[in-house]
Structures are given as C-alpha cells and as structure tokens.
XYZ file of C-alpha atoms in Angstrom:
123
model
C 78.774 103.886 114.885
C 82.328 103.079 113.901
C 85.679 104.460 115.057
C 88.967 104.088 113.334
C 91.669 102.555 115.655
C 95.391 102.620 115.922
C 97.649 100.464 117.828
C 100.443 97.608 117.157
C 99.630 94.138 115.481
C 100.133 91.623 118.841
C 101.097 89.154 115.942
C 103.365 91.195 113.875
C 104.452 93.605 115.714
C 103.453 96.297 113.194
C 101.278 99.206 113.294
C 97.942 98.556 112.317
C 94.916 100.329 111.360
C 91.443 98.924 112.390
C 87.582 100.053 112.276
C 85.662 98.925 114.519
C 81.753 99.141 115.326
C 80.055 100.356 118.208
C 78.714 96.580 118.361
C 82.285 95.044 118.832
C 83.067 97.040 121.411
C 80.060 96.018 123.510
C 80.651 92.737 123.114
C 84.248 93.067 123.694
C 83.715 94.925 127.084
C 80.912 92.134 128.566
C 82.461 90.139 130.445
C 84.802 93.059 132.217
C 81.843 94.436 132.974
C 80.041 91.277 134.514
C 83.168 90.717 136.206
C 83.272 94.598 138.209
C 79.288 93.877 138.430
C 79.987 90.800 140.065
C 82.330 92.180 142.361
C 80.085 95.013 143.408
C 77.842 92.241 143.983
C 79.513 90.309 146.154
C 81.434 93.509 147.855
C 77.620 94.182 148.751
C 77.194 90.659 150.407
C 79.582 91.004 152.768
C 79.158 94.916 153.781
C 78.126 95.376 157.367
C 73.899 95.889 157.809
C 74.616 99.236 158.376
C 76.801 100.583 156.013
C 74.637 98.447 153.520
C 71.572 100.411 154.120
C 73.339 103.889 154.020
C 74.840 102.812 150.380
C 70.813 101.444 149.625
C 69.626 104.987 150.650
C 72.612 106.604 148.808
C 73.243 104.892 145.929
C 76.210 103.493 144.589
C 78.493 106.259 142.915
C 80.425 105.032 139.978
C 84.055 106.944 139.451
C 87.275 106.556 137.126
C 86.909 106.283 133.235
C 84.934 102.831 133.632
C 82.236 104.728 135.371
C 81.807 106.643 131.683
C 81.012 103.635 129.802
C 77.489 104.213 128.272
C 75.156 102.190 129.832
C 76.766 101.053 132.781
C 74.971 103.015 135.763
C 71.266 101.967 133.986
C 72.792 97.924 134.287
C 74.215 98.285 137.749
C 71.254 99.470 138.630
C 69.232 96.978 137.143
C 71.064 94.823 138.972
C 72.007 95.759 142.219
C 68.387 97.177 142.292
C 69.944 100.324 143.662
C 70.319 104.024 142.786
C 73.206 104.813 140.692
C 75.411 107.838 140.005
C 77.944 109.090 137.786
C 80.557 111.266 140.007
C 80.907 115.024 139.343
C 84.557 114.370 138.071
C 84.541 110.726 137.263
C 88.532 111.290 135.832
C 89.617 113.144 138.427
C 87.584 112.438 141.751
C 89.853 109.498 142.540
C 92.806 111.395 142.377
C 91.440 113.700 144.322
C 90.278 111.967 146.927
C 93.747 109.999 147.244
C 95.516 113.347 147.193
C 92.900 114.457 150.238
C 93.793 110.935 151.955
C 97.066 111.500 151.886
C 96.680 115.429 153.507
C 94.463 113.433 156.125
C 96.551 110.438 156.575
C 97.874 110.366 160.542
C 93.767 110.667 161.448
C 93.217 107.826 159.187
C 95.742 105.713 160.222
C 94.554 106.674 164.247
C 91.053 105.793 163.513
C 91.767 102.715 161.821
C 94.813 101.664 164.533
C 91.914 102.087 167.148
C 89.231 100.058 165.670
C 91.964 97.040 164.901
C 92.423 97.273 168.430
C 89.394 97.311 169.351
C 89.141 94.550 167.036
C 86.605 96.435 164.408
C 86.971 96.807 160.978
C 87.533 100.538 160.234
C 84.906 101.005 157.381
C-alpha cells in the first residue's frame, strides 16, 4: 500500500510531494514504538503488586491516536504477555477523561493530599 504525502522540504523549505509505502512507514515508526513498549514495560516494573495484578486481570487499554496504529495491541501483547484493548473512543477518551478530572478535581486533590500525608502514593 502506498499513500501520497504532503508537507515542507526540512532542506529547502519548499513544499514537497512524496509517496510512500506501507513498508516505510513501519520501519519509520519502530523504534517509537519500542520506545512507548519499553516504557510500558518498565511503568509495569515498578507498579505496586496490587495494582499490577488488577491491570494483569484487566488488561492494558491502549488510548489516543497511537493506540490506532495497526498492529500495536497484538505486539504489546506479545510482549507484556497481557490482554490488550483498543478504547471505545481512542481520539476522544483522553479528553474526556481530563475534562471529567477536572469536574472531579477538589476529591482528587483530597484523596491524593491524604495519602501524601499519610505518606502513600495516591495510585
């Protein structure tokens, strides 16, 4: 598969024209994707026993335009060696849930005042 592309020359500074396969844009999207798998990875390390075991029941749930990316729940998955799933609204369910943060923010900002005091992380 090929798709024309438009953007500026970073040389010239020119508009510019390009085609590009489907095979080019895997390769040019490896290692940003190692690098967010990596993270996951290592996000996973140091998550408390207990939230780490809800998320292995769970599943991981991948959200925001990344999470479309063909392929990407079927690697994570692979190699986290967890379920994986696309959100209902991957474009808009992080919006959303910031805009529902925000409504909720003084019982956030309570529960997470209390567990610094009480010297616990609040998630």
């Amino acid at each position: 598969v090929q798709a024309e592309v438009r953007g500026r020359d970073m040389l010239t500074g020119l508009p510019k024209t390009v085609i590009l396969s489907s095979e080019e844009v895997r390769h040019a999207l490896e290692d940003p994707v190692a690098q967010i798998i990596d993270a996951i990875k290592s996000t996973l390390d140091k998550t408390p026993p207990e939230l780490a075991a809800d998320i292995m029941d769970r599943g991981i749930v991948l959200a925001g335009g990344g999470a479309l990316l063909q392929g990407l729940d079927q690697r994570l998955r692979q190699e986290t060696h967890m379920p994986t799933h696309l959100a209902e609204s991957p474009l808009t369910c992080v919006a959303v849930g910031s805009g529902r943060s925000l409504e909720e923010f003084e019982a956030i900002h309570r529960s997470a005042s209390k567990a610094r005091r009480n010297n616990h992380r609040p998630y």
